Amino acid sequence: MSKLFWSPGLEKLEPYTPGEQPNSQTLVKLNTNENPYPASPEALSLLAQGDFADALRRYPDPESCELREAIAERYNLNNRQVFVGNGSDEVLALSFYSFFRRSEPLLYPDITYSFYPVYCQLFDIEFRTIPLRNDFAIAVEDFAGNAGGIIVPNPNAPTGRCLSLDKIEELLGLHPERVVIIDEAYIDFGGESATQLIERYPNLLVIHTLSKSYALAGLRLGFAMGQEHLIEGLLRAKNSFNSYPIDAIAQQVATAAIRDSAWHADNCGKVIATRQRSEQALQKLGFQVVPSKANFILTKPPAPGAEALYLALREQGILVRYFSKPRINEYLRISIGTDEEMDQLIRNCKEILASQS
Ligand SMILES: *Cc1c(COP(=O)(O)O)cnc(C)c1O
């Protein structure tokens, strides 16, 4: 009955399915790449003060000026080269709409962030997937050929593999007349950001999020950086959809978080150190580990295999991500938690593997 009222095509949309967010607090949650530590104390103490009555009575700054200024300063840009949105998912959606609705297909890797095909369907964008090599490496030369644009996460998700800036430059040079988006959701965990290329490449848009390395997934804040003509395009789309995507509280908290670069560097260092010891511990148990520069590890467990291990861990209150998709259905994606959480994961894996033999 309800479908009677839907616009044509809505029924055919296949929405993105996020990793589950269970209510239980006792679970070890290693399935959605959240940061295991609380955000910058500067940001959190702002919230604790709770003095938002006036800020909330009014509409927020539609241009998020202070926040964009803080981001620009952080990345050596000017504030007209920065666009902010309600999570980088929103920034991505507006970017697909603004740059990729063309007669040639958008190119992205066959194994990548699974929101991309959803935006393509929503905005009626044709796309062509470029197969990763057997070791899950992105081969930049494979992106030559007819393209309406390119989007690549760097590091890629859910593989964790990272491209060097040389390779990103190669990608940018393939289609100088098309926008190339580098989705840097995980760049702070060991990769080199393409933001330093913005000055030289008018077709480059770099997208960041506060959800991973800033431990603010619940705040919903993402941003895009690029030359002014690209940011202007995004503003047109945004201002035709929602003038106030960033609420007053998010603007203040995000600004404080971006300015606390000492906390950020320290946090990333901790996550990287835990990733390295987790990789070694998993390898010792016979897991194959894809080299990661992200806050997660894609890994192929020994018998009883990925799906059985995922289910057994789940039974024991440890959530990891299993994708029943071609090429990665023998792998698990494990987010990096605290050292204690990872120790527990390793212990439980060891027991499950032993009980199967
Ligand atoms: C997590 C993630 C995002 C989304 O981030 P939000 O800012 O929370 O919307 C975007 N791209 C990739 C590749 C991600 O993994």
XYZ file of C-alpha atoms and ligand atoms in Angstrom:
372
model
C 0.000 0.000 0.000
C 2.619 2.564 1.096
C 4.537 2.112 -2.162
C 1.551 3.530 -3.977
C 2.673 6.974 -2.822
C 6.382 6.596 -3.585
C 8.069 8.377 -6.473
C 8.907 6.047 -9.336
C 12.297 4.386 -8.838
C 12.337 4.683 -5.042
C 11.371 1.050 -4.662
C 14.430 -0.010 -6.667
C 16.939 1.944 -4.533
C 19.232 -0.300 -2.516
C 20.336 1.773 0.477
C 23.732 1.444 2.157
C 23.834 -0.912 5.157
C 26.065 0.411 7.928
C 27.811 -1.956 10.366
C 25.513 -2.766 13.251
C 25.330 -0.448 16.255
C 24.063 -2.677 19.071
C 22.747 -1.204 22.311
C 24.842 -3.373 24.587
C 27.783 -1.539 26.171
C 29.579 -4.736 27.125
C 30.412 -5.751 23.559
C 33.904 -5.352 22.181
C 33.000 -3.357 19.122
C 35.523 -3.710 16.312
C 33.155 -3.519 13.344
C 32.724 0.119 12.250
C 36.216 1.664 12.500
C 35.319 3.995 15.332
C 38.154 5.359 17.438
C 38.475 3.450 20.738
C 39.499 6.559 22.715
C 37.464 9.603 23.780
C 37.879 12.717 21.610
C 40.096 15.722 22.380
C 39.504 16.960 25.958
C 39.329 20.502 24.535
C 36.351 19.465 22.435
C 34.715 17.456 25.203
C 35.093 20.153 27.857
C 33.256 22.574 25.583
C 30.352 20.151 25.641
C 30.608 19.695 29.408
C 30.267 23.452 29.906
C 26.978 23.088 28.089
C 26.453 26.813 27.558
C 24.578 26.589 24.291
C 21.245 28.277 25.063
C 21.897 31.306 22.854
C 23.663 29.331 20.157
C 20.703 26.962 19.962
C 18.048 29.683 20.000
C 19.392 31.011 16.742
C 20.162 29.397 13.410
C 23.799 28.364 13.169
C 26.293 30.144 10.912
C 25.270 28.786 7.476
C 28.878 29.093 6.285
C 30.565 27.565 9.356
C 33.203 30.301 9.066
C 35.171 29.617 12.216
C 35.341 25.903 11.580
C 36.409 26.363 7.966
C 39.065 28.811 9.140
C 40.424 26.216 11.596
C 40.530 23.548 8.868
C 42.167 25.924 6.381
C 44.829 26.824 8.907
C 45.503 23.180 9.681
C 46.070 22.293 6.003
C 47.695 25.513 4.773
C 44.735 26.509 2.623
C 42.438 29.507 2.558
C 38.884 29.136 3.849
C 37.377 29.387 0.346
C 39.108 26.077 -0.381
C 37.194 24.292 2.394
C 33.657 22.887 2.375
C 32.025 21.294 5.433
C 29.141 18.851 5.641
C 27.099 16.683 7.966
C 29.538 13.773 7.933
C 31.720 13.024 4.949
C 28.917 10.822 3.630
C 26.953 14.014 2.987
C 29.997 15.694 1.451
C 30.427 12.661 -0.803
C 26.762 12.713 -1.847
C 26.941 16.407 -2.776
C 30.220 15.789 -4.616
C 28.748 12.935 -6.676
C 25.831 15.198 -7.546
C 28.024 18.194 -8.372
C 30.786 16.529 -10.395
C 29.948 13.029 -11.591
C 26.610 13.287 -13.409
C 28.147 12.990 -16.866
C 27.805 10.958 -20.006
C 30.993 8.984 -19.291
C 31.147 6.516 -16.390
C 32.605 7.256 -12.969
C 35.556 4.950 -12.165
C 36.269 3.401 -8.757
C 37.886 0.173 -7.507
C 35.834 -3.047 -7.467
C 36.513 -3.456 -3.763
C 35.918 -0.158 -2.048
C 33.584 1.877 0.160
C 30.154 0.452 -0.532
C 28.378 3.794 -0.351
C 29.712 4.778 -3.806
C 27.349 2.545 -5.834
C 24.456 3.788 -3.703
C 25.107 7.434 -4.630
C 25.456 6.381 -8.262
C 22.050 4.785 -8.125
C 20.514 7.754 -6.292
C 21.843 10.292 -8.805
C 21.631 8.064 -11.861
C 25.388 8.058 -12.436
C 26.869 5.413 -14.682
C 29.977 3.765 -13.227
C 32.659 1.249 -14.135
C 34.564 -0.664 -11.455
C 38.306 -1.195 -11.872
C 39.465 -4.548 -10.448
C 42.119 -4.427 -7.752
C 45.139 -6.633 -8.399
C 45.338 -10.013 -6.627
C 47.117 -8.508 -3.628
C 44.352 -5.852 -3.404
C 46.699 -3.162 -4.744
C 45.191 -0.346 -6.807
C 46.917 -0.211 -10.200
C 46.649 3.436 -11.211
C 47.248 2.772 -14.926
C 44.031 0.730 -15.024
C 42.088 3.990 -14.564
C 43.061 5.273 -18.013
C 40.270 5.221 -20.595
C 36.913 6.898 -20.825
C 35.965 8.493 -17.482
C 33.438 10.990 -16.153
C 35.471 11.166 -12.945
C 37.368 9.023 -10.459
C 36.918 8.326 -6.771
C 39.413 6.360 -4.712
C 39.650 6.083 -0.946
C 43.229 6.401 0.234
C 43.885 4.237 2.196
C 41.288 2.093 0.464
C 38.439 0.636 2.499
C 38.085 -2.154 3.455
C 41.567 -3.234 2.304
C 43.639 -0.649 4.205
C 46.157 -0.459 1.359
C 47.576 2.978 0.676
C 48.803 4.745 -2.483
C 51.848 7.012 -2.449
C 51.488 10.652 -3.475
C 53.369 9.856 -6.714
C 50.622 7.407 -7.628
C 47.912 9.929 -6.719
C 49.610 12.424 -9.044
C 49.571 9.829 -11.828
C 45.856 9.374 -11.256
C 45.261 13.141 -11.378
C 47.200 13.364 -14.632
C 45.139 10.686 -16.404
C 42.015 12.843 -16.701
C 42.923 16.495 -16.118
C 39.476 17.574 -17.301
C 37.626 15.377 -14.772
C 37.311 15.608 -11.001
C 39.339 13.065 -9.040
C 38.170 12.594 -5.445
C 40.553 11.151 -2.901
C 38.478 10.009 0.075
C 40.985 10.298 2.913
C 38.804 8.991 5.757
C 41.797 6.987 7.088
C 44.777 9.046 5.903
C 45.872 10.117 9.397
C 46.826 6.558 10.365
C 50.035 6.476 8.345
C 49.380 7.699 4.794
C 50.456 10.955 3.178
C 47.624 13.410 2.472
C 47.005 14.705 -1.035
C 46.046 18.117 0.396
C 49.532 19.348 -0.497
C 48.719 18.732 -4.197
C 45.630 20.970 -4.209
C 47.570 24.035 -5.285
C 48.787 22.256 -8.444
C 45.741 20.237 -9.463
C 42.470 22.035 -10.291
C 40.729 18.641 -10.617
C 41.584 17.354 -7.118
C 39.065 17.160 -4.286
C 40.223 15.668 -0.967
C 37.581 14.559 1.531
C 38.166 14.083 5.267
C 36.029 13.100 8.237
C 36.141 13.643 11.992
C 34.578 10.185 12.467
C 37.764 8.127 12.551
C 40.976 9.835 13.642
C 39.182 12.558 15.652
C 36.949 10.090 17.547
C 33.822 12.126 16.722
C 31.697 9.753 14.630
C 28.621 10.801 16.613
C 29.096 14.508 15.858
C 28.699 14.027 12.079
C 31.305 16.265 10.521
C 33.144 15.836 7.258
C 34.894 18.255 4.934
C 36.185 18.652 1.399
C 39.281 20.557 0.312
C 40.069 21.703 -3.202
C 40.513 24.752 -5.398
C 37.830 27.426 -5.142
C 35.932 26.517 -8.307
C 35.238 23.025 -6.914
C 34.157 24.350 -3.513
C 31.851 26.848 -5.255
C 30.207 23.957 -7.079
C 29.626 22.119 -3.818
C 28.164 25.253 -2.211
C 25.628 25.584 -5.011
C 24.461 22.018 -4.457
C 24.446 22.359 -0.658
C 22.531 25.637 -0.701
C 19.935 24.067 -2.944
C 19.340 21.315 -0.422
C 20.050 22.398 3.190
C 21.381 25.798 4.279
C 22.287 24.602 7.786
C 23.779 21.099 7.678
C 26.196 21.765 10.564
C 24.454 22.532 13.852
C 25.758 25.166 16.263
C 27.165 22.629 18.714
C 28.928 20.613 16.017
C 30.567 23.773 14.642
C 32.071 24.661 18.016
C 33.103 21.163 19.042
C 34.633 20.379 15.650
C 36.593 23.653 15.682
C 38.077 22.813 19.084
C 38.920 19.285 17.938
C 40.691 20.445 14.763
C 42.731 22.986 16.736
C 43.901 20.345 19.222
C 46.551 18.938 16.917
C 48.622 17.573 19.812
C 45.783 15.295 20.915
C 45.261 14.205 17.316
C 48.886 13.257 16.712
C 49.049 11.362 19.988
C 45.837 9.459 19.284
C 46.919 8.425 15.782
C 50.258 7.259 17.181
C 48.492 5.030 19.709
C 46.197 3.495 17.107
C 49.127 2.845 14.741
C 51.157 1.158 17.502
C 48.209 -1.074 18.408
C 47.666 -1.902 14.736
C 51.256 -3.034 14.385
C 51.200 -5.310 17.406
C 47.793 -6.694 16.384
C 49.103 -7.516 12.892
C 51.968 -9.468 14.401
C 49.738 -11.313 16.852
C 47.294 -12.298 14.094
C 50.113 -13.477 11.821
C 51.397 -15.656 14.646
C 47.979 -17.347 14.720
C 48.238 -18.055 10.983
C 46.126 -15.158 9.709
C 47.104 -13.566 6.381
C 47.231 -9.817 6.925
C 46.810 -7.207 4.170
C 49.284 -4.364 4.874
C 47.226 -1.538 6.411
C 47.661 2.198 6.836
C 44.181 2.548 8.340
C 42.587 1.990 11.755
C 41.496 -1.487 10.697
C 43.035 -4.675 9.360
C 41.701 -6.822 6.526
C 42.773 -10.354 7.321
C 42.188 -13.905 6.134
C 41.846 -16.309 9.058
C 42.878 -19.972 8.922
C 40.216 -22.731 9.380
C 37.360 -22.569 10.335
C 37.429 -19.513 8.036
C 36.108 -15.975 8.092
C 32.369 -16.460 8.370
C 32.553 -19.156 11.072
C 35.039 -17.099 13.060
C 32.906 -13.967 12.723
C 29.901 -15.859 14.094
C 31.877 -17.499 16.920
C 33.362 -14.133 17.989
C 29.926 -12.566 17.869
C 28.626 -15.291 20.192
C 31.366 -14.247 22.624
C 30.544 -10.549 22.472
C 33.211 -9.446 19.984
C 31.943 -7.725 16.834
C 34.073 -7.592 13.679
C 32.925 -6.989 10.096
C 32.306 -9.799 7.644
C 31.377 -8.982 4.029
C 29.770 -11.808 2.090
C 30.970 -10.301 -1.166
C 33.070 -11.715 -3.997
C 36.867 -11.573 -3.438
C 36.673 -10.635 0.261
C 34.330 -13.307 1.624
C 37.243 -15.185 3.148
C 38.378 -12.088 5.044
C 37.405 -10.200 8.186
C 37.785 -6.472 8.678
C 38.840 -5.803 12.232
C 38.836 -2.230 13.576
C 41.718 -1.289 15.857
C 40.507 -1.039 19.457
C 42.481 -0.420 22.620
C 45.382 -2.760 23.420
C 43.130 -4.544 25.935
C 40.363 -5.046 23.393
C 42.808 -6.393 20.811
C 44.338 -8.739 23.388
C 40.892 -10.098 24.116
C 40.207 -10.523 20.396
C 43.467 -12.419 19.891
C 42.808 -14.634 22.943
C 39.330 -15.541 21.745
C 40.510 -16.178 18.174
C 43.187 -18.503 19.504
C 40.641 -20.463 21.540
C 38.166 -20.712 18.671
C 40.851 -21.918 16.239
C 42.131 -24.471 18.796
C 38.640 -25.835 19.474
C 38.149 -26.456 15.760
C 41.259 -28.561 15.238
C 33.836 6.080 7.442
C 33.981 6.474 6.006
C 33.335 7.594 5.489
C 32.192 8.259 6.210
O 32.502 9.064 7.198
P 31.406 9.959 7.931
O 32.088 11.258 8.033
O 31.171 9.297 9.238
O 30.157 10.030 7.104
C 33.628 8.000 4.199
N 34.462 7.294 3.415
C 35.065 6.180 3.859
C 35.970 5.433 2.953
C 34.815 5.734 5.160
O 35.361 4.592 5.577
